[in-house]
């Protein structure tokens, strides 16, 4: 019932009605919920299973094969089956009837192994984990994560470096995704043999951090070679066959007393690099050395699977016996012994030599390139030490944290967030170890302190014996909880306290006698019960229920740390945007130099390393392609000028690790200027490759600046550091590691380039960033910013990890899934809005839905098995399946509504000015244009053309439209000299022939795609719909509206890529037809395309997500002498915001004014209009003409939609523009079209019931109120002439009919679903009717809609036909006009009668049930 209620109210098909209608609605909801019950095989619980594949929005059911229906035949009669009649009527809408449900969430399984080494009681502090206590804490870890996206991130210095996110951005895909990660945690405890191997490996692979230190190594810092440890971890994962899961190792090895502190490092320490720099002989020796084995640790690839398949449960626990790992143990033991012999007795120079050779001869290109270049050049000054860490991310699907290592710190130097400190990771020594080391004497002292503290509060007053006993028990309980429970060796003091507690128990039992006070008895009984539950000092240990504070603290800290590993390395947030899979990635490498270079080989660029690094970002199924281009500044003056203008210098206050400031003068490029110029080159084709427009190939341009001085650049799909800088070769950053600053390498920005390229390709972000729903922004946690990948800060390496490769693959998969869900949900939502009708191909519709669901399921299953290559192959089929389902839904709806709805307005338009003040939108770029006031005024006078009269919008979505000739006469009688259409209907345009009325003809949004991709299609459309009418019929067409509000936020970017190309092609077609001087193109936009950054008009600019698209369009309009068209609706601001100041929507000056500089605004229209004026001026188009394409006020369907408000608004607006005052920023006449001319009773009511009542005339051409348009002699509206009505008779509720009749609910719902009941509801024109009049209105609406056919008033035992007008007060019971078929016949055949017959057929079946 709850889900049905949500569904019904979300649809908003009817406003609240009086009591009888509310009763009917409730009854209908009950029926709907009954008919949409759970499918067979689905449990009763409405809660979603944590392991479910889908969470279906309205039903909240977990996955079941019953979701996919198969009870339809391919060929089925269009008439409903007898068993489906009740289903048909009760379902309420097509979606419910066919059981097509919107999907709220989809779950991708993620298998994770947490592998514990040294927690079997043989590791550090003899700590032993038990499966029950581990499960107790690990089930508290969130194992369901929403996939999240991080909006565009900026860096600010306030006064320290912090990240900032624009929360006002609009997003193509949601920040918190429909896709969820469902983590299955498998905890694996390794035995003593595995622990001993890792302890030995740490000992063998470690060397002193200080190359000049003492040889005995006591009290010094040690570094473990993580490259060697990599072999060990990889071999263990391979041996147990854990490759098809993500593995996080938690190490707790015993501490070697000689190596008090150690960490992990891949390269050399700072001390070793200094040693290498000073020792030229050593450098020469390294360069002359022959080849060495790639690894001195050789391990055979032996396998012994731990499990056949990952448990895929919320939490599972496995313990490996030593027999399970004996083969691996023996192989490792032998290999480690060989390595120990190899390094035994080596001097520092030999150790450094072997390590450098290991890096030079290894497979990894990053460190090989770093060392080989510098050693060969004889300049080792650019080499820097790697950060020492206690966590690491391996190249394969494993990472580890060593709890015995370090601790260490890294992250921002001062003032940053989420910094990794020495207290960030769990510490066995300081938690468990601190407790275990307490001595008997210390225990005595702590007990005495507790006694004194407790009894100090008693003072010298006399106290009851029972109170003293209870205080003593409290002391012992607390002491035992801290120091007696969970200990490996019990303190003698605990045994003494155990005896004392027995004595206390006996004393408490003595209080049960009759001689004691009742309150004393009660206290004693409660204390005895508490002592029985605690069982504090007995020899029987309650191992899995009560734990020490130390263990609980440690386990909670460990759980949080491992949660971070899942959030940051396994399923990290990605950048905002949609990232699609392409078969081929073509990297276009543009090397921008100051002077012309003969060949790319002459550049100081290691192309092989760059190309290998970029190739590593691709999936195995993707093919890389590269092309190199030289772009010298000396040969492109425009680019050289842009480069020069973009250069900036800033004195940056650098906050050092020691807390002091140092000024750092930095030269940098303003990427916005450079990017604009690069985009210009790209638009002209000089930067495009051969496959720039290929659907299977993505081109990625990479611009590589080569300059003679240190430079930084803002990152906008390029790396921040620039290649081939002169000294200094590295630059001190705001980051640190273990108290030492981290340096940016300005000569080798390959790491930064790969990070930027992967963000462009798949949205990968630095490892420390993740989106936080609690903060609604990105947060930082530097714990896992480790490893030698492009996204870490603790290493100079750039090898892509398998974690990141998988994230790239998932990014492509999730984008496709998300877009598929959006498409399917939108299509189903359309079916939800359609009342149940007879469908001829319902089986095909359900089958297409089922096929999409099956693709979802297959992709989710394959992804959960980490078979990303197989998942990629399914993406194209999913795209085709989703499109097929959507096309079928559109076809189905088109069959139900043969008149094609060319236009559907939405309610999410420009917010009111007062709302803008409260919710300021951030603007990503501000351009300040200087001009003099005299020049501005003159330009306005030249720009604005004088207009006469007002225009009107003529919409045709009516069940009984007035004949076009009647409407044209109505326009002329009321002095309208301009009309705006939403399509190019032949009859409509033909009726305007020789009328002298200027016409704006419309192109619907659904035609934009075809016009955008074909100039021929545009030429054909112009020839048929513009040229023919101008030349043959003398229709005065002046504008072509390309689309209608195509960038409306609620369209989610559906028309972003087609609007401008369509605009260009239509303009080209007009030019070819010789009409471009008399017919201008425009794109009517909703006022939500611009917003204010400060709440005032002067802060106006285009929305950040469409800024570039809008600039393209505006520049094109300006270049071709075309106007900017905007739709402004103050009513919508009042409708969506109950706090909006009502008077500010009108023009009578009663509202509190808003002052913006020298301008004062007394109404929302002026403020909104001038926000657009400021927006155009800021972007260099201050002289562009503006047309107000739609403005008006509805008269019914909402409490604020009434005749009084509509007359007040429209008359105020007419007086405002007829006076020629204009707005503060643009005085003078305003071009505008009233919305709208006539009511349209067949429009969608998705935005609101008011949508059918915008007209200044009723559906039959009657004036609704007095309105002086300044164009008639009488100063009043002139009604339509020659309108023919049906007979004066109505369908009403019988006096004998009972309100309790169960047919009432069905009849009213049916009638309103197929007619128009939008005038029924709170605050509407018919909102005060009683119950019987409500029912009469509903059945009469249906009766009139069906042309007063007798069968349309045969509601069972309910209705009758009368010739007495049932209208009450302002509530008008309509008589329909005679139907007009002229236009319908040309478009799609006869409309009204066939629909009526179908509807009546269904209705008659309903009465027979």
Coordinates of C-alpha atoms in Angstrom, one line a residue, residues 960-1360:
X960 CA -11.9 19.7 -29.6
X961 CA -9.8 22.4 -31.2
X962 CA -11.3 25.5 -32.8
X963 CA -11.0 25.5 -36.6
X964 CA -7.8 27.3 -37.6
X965 CA -9.8 29.9 -39.6
X966 CA -11.8 30.7 -36.5
X967 CA -8.6 31.2 -34.4
X968 CA -7.0 33.4 -37.1
X969 CA -10.1 35.6 -37.0
X970 CA -9.9 35.7 -33.2
X971 CA -6.3 36.9 -33.5
X972 CA -7.1 39.6 -35.9
X973 CA -10.2 40.8 -34.0
X974 CA -8.1 41.3 -30.9
X975 CA -5.3 43.1 -32.7
X976 CA -2.6 40.4 -32.4
X977 CA 0.0 41.1 -35.1
X978 CA 2.3 38.2 -34.2
X979 CA 1.7 34.5 -33.4
X980 CA 4.1 31.8 -32.2
X981 CA 3.5 28.2 -33.2
X982 CA 5.0 25.0 -31.8
X983 CA 5.1 23.0 -35.0
X984 CA 4.5 23.6 -38.7
X985 CA 1.0 22.1 -39.1
X986 CA -0.2 22.6 -42.7
X987 CA -3.7 23.7 -41.9
X988 CA -2.6 26.1 -39.2
X989 CA -0.1 27.8 -41.6
X990 CA -2.5 27.8 -44.5
X991 CA -5.1 29.6 -42.4
X992 CA -2.6 32.4 -41.7
X993 CA -2.2 33.0 -45.5
X994 CA -2.6 36.7 -46.4
X995 CA -3.6 37.5 -42.8
X996 CA -0.7 39.9 -42.3
X997 CA 0.1 38.3 -39.0
X998 CA 3.8 37.6 -38.4
X999 CA 4.5 34.0 -37.7
X1000 CA 7.2 32.2 -35.6
X1001 CA 7.0 28.6 -36.8
X1002 CA 8.3 25.9 -34.5
X1003 CA 10.5 22.8 -34.8
X1004 CA 9.8 20.2 -32.0
X1005 CA 12.6 18.9 -29.9
X1006 CA 12.2 15.4 -31.2
X1007 CA 13.2 16.6 -34.7
X1008 CA 16.5 18.1 -33.6
X1009 CA 18.5 14.9 -34.0
X1010 CA 17.5 14.4 -37.6
X1011 CA 18.1 18.0 -38.6
X1012 CA 21.4 18.1 -36.7
X1013 CA 22.9 15.2 -38.6
X1014 CA 21.6 16.1 -42.1
X1015 CA 21.7 19.4 -44.0
X1016 CA 19.5 17.7 -46.6
X1017 CA 16.9 17.1 -44.0
X1018 CA 17.0 20.7 -42.9
X1019 CA 16.7 21.9 -46.5
X1020 CA 13.7 19.6 -47.1
X1021 CA 12.0 20.9 -43.9
X1022 CA 12.6 24.5 -44.8
X1023 CA 11.3 24.0 -48.4
X1024 CA 8.1 22.3 -47.2
X1025 CA 7.3 24.3 -44.1
X1026 CA 8.7 27.8 -44.9
X1027 CA 9.4 28.4 -48.5
X1028 CA 6.2 26.8 -49.8
X1029 CA 4.0 28.9 -47.5
X1030 CA 5.8 32.1 -48.1
X1031 CA 5.8 31.8 -51.9
X1032 CA 2.4 30.1 -52.5
X1033 CA 0.2 31.3 -49.6
X1034 CA 1.9 34.6 -48.7
X1035 CA 2.3 33.5 -45.1
X1036 CA 4.4 36.1 -43.2
X1037 CA 6.9 33.8 -41.6
X1038 CA 9.5 35.8 -39.7
X1039 CA 11.1 33.3 -37.3
X1040 CA 11.9 29.6 -37.1
X1041 CA 12.1 28.4 -33.5
X1042 CA 14.6 25.6 -33.5
X1043 CA 13.5 23.4 -30.6
X1044 CA 11.6 24.5 -27.5
X1045 CA 13.4 24.9 -24.2
X1046 CA 15.9 22.2 -25.3
X1047 CA 18.3 22.9 -22.4
X1048 CA 15.7 22.6 -19.7
X1049 CA 17.3 21.0 -16.7
X1050 CA 14.7 18.3 -16.5
X1051 CA 15.7 17.0 -19.9
X1052 CA 19.0 15.9 -18.4
X1053 CA 21.0 17.0 -21.4
X1054 CA 19.0 15.1 -24.0
X1055 CA 19.3 17.8 -26.6
X1056 CA 22.6 19.4 -25.7
X1057 CA 24.5 17.9 -28.6
X1058 CA 21.8 18.3 -31.3
X1059 CA 20.5 21.8 -30.8
X1060 CA 23.4 23.8 -32.1
X1061 CA 24.1 21.6 -35.2
X1062 CA 20.3 21.7 -36.0
X1063 CA 20.4 25.5 -35.7
X1064 CA 23.3 25.7 -38.1
X1065 CA 21.7 23.4 -40.6
X1066 CA 18.4 25.3 -40.6
X1067 CA 20.2 28.6 -41.1
X1068 CA 22.2 27.1 -44.0
X1069 CA 18.9 25.9 -45.5
X1070 CA 17.4 29.3 -45.2
X1071 CA 20.4 30.9 -46.8
X1072 CA 20.2 28.4 -49.7
X1073 CA 16.5 29.2 -50.1
X1074 CA 17.3 32.9 -50.2
X1075 CA 15.2 33.6 -47.1
X1076 CA 17.9 34.3 -44.4
X1077 CA 17.3 38.1 -44.5
X1078 CA 13.5 37.9 -43.9
X1079 CA 13.4 34.7 -41.8
X1080 CA 15.6 34.5 -38.7
X1081 CA 16.3 31.5 -36.6
X1082 CA 16.1 31.4 -32.8
X1083 CA 16.1 28.9 -29.9
X1084 CA 13.4 29.5 -27.3
X1085 CA 15.1 28.9 -24.0
X1086 CA 13.7 28.5 -20.5
X1087 CA 14.9 31.1 -18.0
X1088 CA 16.7 28.4 -16.2
X1089 CA 19.6 28.5 -18.7
X1090 CA 21.0 31.5 -16.7
X1091 CA 21.3 32.2 -13.0
X1092 CA 22.8 34.7 -10.6
X1093 CA 25.9 34.2 -8.5
X1094 CA 25.0 36.8 -6.0
X1095 CA 21.2 36.9 -6.0
X1096 CA 21.0 40.1 -8.1
X1097 CA 20.7 40.6 -11.9
X1098 CA 24.3 41.9 -12.1
X1099 CA 25.4 38.4 -11.0
X1100 CA 23.8 36.7 -14.0
X1101 CA 25.6 34.2 -16.2
X1102 CA 24.8 31.0 -18.0
X1103 CA 24.5 27.8 -16.1
X1104 CA 27.9 26.2 -15.7
X1105 CA 27.0 22.9 -17.2
X1106 CA 25.8 24.4 -20.4
X1107 CA 27.9 27.6 -20.5
X1108 CA 29.9 26.5 -23.6
X1109 CA 26.9 25.4 -25.5
X1110 CA 25.1 28.6 -24.8
X1111 CA 28.1 30.7 -25.9
X1112 CA 28.1 28.8 -29.2
X1113 CA 24.4 29.5 -29.8
X1114 CA 24.5 33.1 -28.7
X1115 CA 27.5 33.9 -30.9
X1116 CA 25.8 32.2 -33.8
X1117 CA 22.6 34.2 -33.3
X1118 CA 24.7 37.4 -33.0
X1119 CA 26.7 36.7 -36.1
X1120 CA 23.5 36.1 -38.1
X1121 CA 21.4 39.0 -36.8
X1122 CA 19.0 36.7 -34.9
X1123 CA 17.3 37.3 -31.5
X1124 CA 17.6 35.4 -28.2
X1125 CA 14.2 34.1 -27.1
X1126 CA 13.4 33.4 -23.5
X1127 CA 10.3 32.1 -21.6
X1128 CA 9.7 33.8 -18.3
X1129 CA 7.1 32.6 -15.8
X1130 CA 6.7 34.4 -12.4
X1131 CA 3.7 32.0 -11.7
X1132 CA 6.0 29.0 -11.6
X1133 CA 8.2 30.6 -8.9
X1134 CA 5.0 31.1 -6.8
X1135 CA 3.9 27.6 -7.6
X1136 CA 7.1 25.8 -6.5
X1137 CA 7.9 28.1 -3.6
X1138 CA 5.2 28.8 -1.0
X1139 CA 7.5 31.4 0.6
X1140 CA 7.8 33.5 -2.6
X1141 CA 6.5 37.0 -2.0
X1142 CA 3.2 37.1 -4.0
X1143 CA 3.3 40.9 -4.7
X1144 CA 6.7 40.6 -6.3
X1145 CA 5.2 38.5 -9.1
X1146 CA 2.9 41.3 -10.3
X1147 CA 3.5 44.8 -11.7
X1148 CA 1.5 47.1 -9.4
X1149 CA 4.5 48.1 -7.3
X1150 CA 3.3 46.8 -4.0
X1151 CA 6.3 44.5 -3.4
X1152 CA 9.4 45.5 -1.4
X1153 CA 11.9 46.6 -4.1
X1154 CA 15.4 45.1 -4.6
X1155 CA 18.3 47.4 -5.3
X1156 CA 21.2 46.2 -7.5
X1157 CA 23.7 49.1 -7.8
X1158 CA 21.9 52.0 -9.3
X1159 CA 19.0 49.8 -10.5
X1160 CA 15.8 49.2 -8.5
X1161 CA 13.5 46.3 -9.2
X1162 CA 9.8 46.3 -8.2
X1163 CA 8.8 43.0 -9.9
X1164 CA 10.3 39.7 -10.8
X1165 CA 9.9 40.0 -14.6
X1166 CA 12.2 43.0 -14.7
X1167 CA 14.8 41.4 -12.4
X1168 CA 14.7 38.1 -14.4
X1169 CA 14.9 39.9 -17.8
X1170 CA 17.8 42.0 -16.6
X1171 CA 19.6 38.9 -15.3
X1172 CA 19.6 37.8 -18.9
X1173 CA 20.8 41.2 -20.1
X1174 CA 23.7 41.1 -17.7
X1175 CA 24.5 37.5 -18.7
X1176 CA 24.7 38.5 -22.4
X1177 CA 26.8 41.5 -21.6
X1178 CA 29.3 39.6 -19.5
X1179 CA 29.9 37.2 -22.4
X1180 CA 30.3 39.9 -25.0
X1181 CA 26.8 40.0 -26.5
X1182 CA 25.3 43.0 -24.8
X1183 CA 23.5 44.2 -28.0
X1184 CA 21.8 40.9 -28.8
X1185 CA 18.0 41.4 -29.3
X1186 CA 15.7 39.6 -26.8
X1187 CA 12.2 38.2 -27.4
X1188 CA 10.1 37.1 -24.5
X1189 CA 8.7 33.9 -26.1
X1190 CA 6.2 33.0 -23.4
X1191 CA 4.8 34.9 -20.5
X1192 CA 1.4 34.5 -18.8
X1193 CA -0.7 33.3 -15.9
X1194 CA -3.1 30.3 -15.7
X1195 CA -6.7 30.6 -14.4
X1196 CA -7.4 27.2 -12.9
X1197 CA -5.9 24.0 -11.5
X1198 CA -4.1 25.6 -8.5
X1199 CA -5.0 27.9 -5.7
X1200 CA -2.8 30.6 -7.2
X1201 CA -4.1 30.0 -10.7
X1202 CA -7.4 32.0 -10.8
X1203 CA -9.1 34.7 -12.8
X1204 CA -8.2 37.5 -10.4
X1205 CA -4.5 36.8 -10.4
X1206 CA -4.4 36.1 -14.2
X1207 CA -6.1 39.4 -15.0
X1208 CA -3.9 41.3 -12.5
X1209 CA -0.7 39.8 -14.0
X1210 CA -1.5 40.0 -17.7
X1211 CA -3.0 43.5 -17.5
X1212 CA 0.0 44.7 -15.4
X1213 CA 2.3 43.2 -18.0
X1214 CA 0.5 44.8 -20.9
X1215 CA 0.5 48.2 -19.2
X1216 CA 4.2 47.7 -18.4
X1217 CA 5.3 47.0 -22.0
X1218 CA 2.8 49.3 -23.8
X1219 CA 4.2 52.2 -21.8
X1220 CA 7.6 51.5 -23.4
X1221 CA 9.4 51.7 -20.2
X1222 CA 11.3 48.5 -20.6
X1223 CA 13.6 47.4 -17.7
X1224 CA 16.4 49.3 -15.9
X1225 CA 19.1 47.7 -18.0
X1226 CA 17.1 47.9 -21.3
X1227 CA 14.6 50.8 -21.5
X1228 CA 12.3 50.8 -24.4
X1229 CA 9.8 48.5 -26.2
X1230 CA 9.9 44.7 -25.4
X1231 CA 9.0 42.0 -27.9
X1232 CA 6.7 39.5 -26.2
X1233 CA 4.2 36.7 -26.8
X1234 CA 1.4 36.0 -24.3
X1235 CA 1.1 32.4 -23.2
X1236 CA -1.4 31.5 -24.3
X1237 CA -4.3 32.3 -26.6
X1238 CA -6.6 29.3 -25.9
X1239 CA -6.9 26.6 -23.2
X1240 CA -5.7 23.2 -24.2
X1241 CA -7.5 20.3 -22.4
X1242 CA -5.4 17.6 -23.9
X1243 CA -2.0 18.8 -22.5
X1244 CA 0.0 16.8 -20.1
X1245 CA -0.6 17.6 -16.5
X1246 CA 2.7 16.2 -15.4
X1247 CA 3.9 19.7 -14.4
X1248 CA 0.6 20.5 -12.7
X1249 CA -3.2 20.7 -13.2
X1250 CA -2.8 24.4 -14.2
X1251 CA -1.2 23.3 -17.5
X1252 CA -4.6 23.1 -19.3
X1253 CA -5.6 26.6 -18.3
X1254 CA -3.1 29.2 -19.6
X1255 CA -5.4 30.7 -22.2
X1256 CA -6.8 34.2 -22.0
X1257 CA -9.7 32.6 -23.9
X1258 CA -11.5 29.3 -23.0
X1259 CA -11.4 26.3 -25.2
X1260 CA -14.4 27.6 -27.2
X1261 CA -13.0 31.1 -27.6
X1262 CA -14.8 33.0 -24.8
X1263 CA -12.9 35.8 -23.0
X1264 CA -12.1 34.8 -19.4
X1265 CA -11.7 38.3 -18.0
X1266 CA -11.3 42.0 -19.0
X1267 CA -7.9 42.6 -20.7
X1268 CA -6.9 45.7 -22.6
X1269 CA -4.3 44.7 -25.1
X1270 CA -4.2 48.3 -26.5
X1271 CA -5.2 47.0 -29.9
X1272 CA -9.0 47.2 -29.9
X1273 CA -11.4 50.2 -29.8
X1274 CA -13.3 48.8 -26.9
X1275 CA -10.3 48.0 -24.8
X1276 CA -11.7 44.5 -24.1
X1277 CA -11.2 41.1 -25.5
X1278 CA -13.3 40.1 -28.5
X1279 CA -14.6 36.4 -28.3
X1280 CA -14.4 33.9 -31.1
X1281 CA -17.2 34.1 -33.7
X1282 CA -19.1 31.3 -35.5
X1283 CA -18.4 28.7 -32.8
X1284 CA -20.8 25.7 -33.1
X1285 CA -21.7 23.8 -29.9
X1286 CA -23.2 20.4 -29.4
X1287 CA -26.7 20.1 -28.0
X1288 CA -27.4 21.8 -24.6
X1289 CA -27.4 18.7 -22.5
X1290 CA -25.3 17.3 -19.7
X1291 CA -24.5 14.0 -18.0
X1292 CA -25.0 14.1 -14.2
X1293 CA -25.3 11.8 -11.2
X1294 CA -28.8 10.4 -10.7
X1295 CA -30.7 11.7 -7.7
X1296 CA -31.4 8.0 -6.8
X1297 CA -27.8 7.0 -7.0
X1298 CA -26.0 6.2 -3.7
X1299 CA -22.6 7.6 -2.8
X1300 CA -21.9 4.2 -1.1
X1301 CA -22.3 2.3 -4.4
X1302 CA -18.8 0.6 -5.1
X1303 CA -19.2 1.6 -8.8
X1304 CA -18.8 5.2 -7.9
X1305 CA -15.1 4.9 -7.3
X1306 CA -14.4 3.0 -10.5
X1307 CA -16.6 5.3 -12.6
X1308 CA -15.2 8.6 -11.4
X1309 CA -11.6 7.4 -11.8
X1310 CA -12.3 6.1 -15.2
X1311 CA -14.1 9.3 -16.3
X1312 CA -11.3 11.6 -15.0
X1313 CA -8.6 9.5 -16.5
X1314 CA -10.0 9.9 -20.0
X1315 CA -11.4 13.4 -19.7
X1316 CA -10.4 16.6 -17.8
X1317 CA -11.0 17.0 -14.0
X1318 CA -8.3 19.5 -13.4
X1319 CA -10.9 22.1 -12.2
X1320 CA -11.7 19.9 -9.2
X1321 CA -9.5 20.4 -6.2
X1322 CA -8.5 22.8 -3.5
X1323 CA -8.6 26.4 -4.6
X1324 CA -9.8 25.7 -8.1
X1325 CA -12.9 27.0 -9.9
X1326 CA -14.9 23.9 -8.9
X1327 CA -13.3 23.2 -5.6
X1328 CA -16.4 24.1 -3.5
X1329 CA -18.7 21.5 -5.1
X1330 CA -20.3 18.9 -2.8
X1331 CA -19.8 15.2 -3.3
X1332 CA -22.6 14.7 -5.8
X1333 CA -21.7 17.7 -7.9
X1334 CA -18.0 16.4 -8.0
X1335 CA -19.2 13.2 -9.5
X1336 CA -21.5 14.9 -11.9
X1337 CA -18.6 17.1 -13.1
X1338 CA -16.4 14.1 -13.7
X1339 CA -19.0 12.1 -15.7
X1340 CA -20.1 15.1 -17.7
X1341 CA -16.5 15.8 -18.7
X1342 CA -16.2 12.3 -20.1
X1343 CA -19.6 12.7 -21.8
X1344 CA -18.7 15.9 -23.5
X1345 CA -15.3 14.7 -24.5
X1346 CA -17.0 11.8 -26.3
X1347 CA -19.3 14.1 -28.3
X1348 CA -22.3 13.5 -26.1
X1349 CA -22.7 9.9 -27.3
X1350 CA -25.5 8.2 -25.3
X1351 CA -23.2 5.3 -24.4
X1352 CA -20.8 7.8 -22.7
X1353 CA -23.4 8.5 -20.0
X1354 CA -24.2 4.9 -19.1
X1355 CA -22.2 4.7 -15.9
X1356 CA -23.9 1.7 -14.0
X1357 CA -26.6 2.8 -11.7
X1358 CA -25.0 6.2 -11.5
X1359 CA -25.6 8.6 -14.3
X1360 CA -28.4 10.2 -16.4

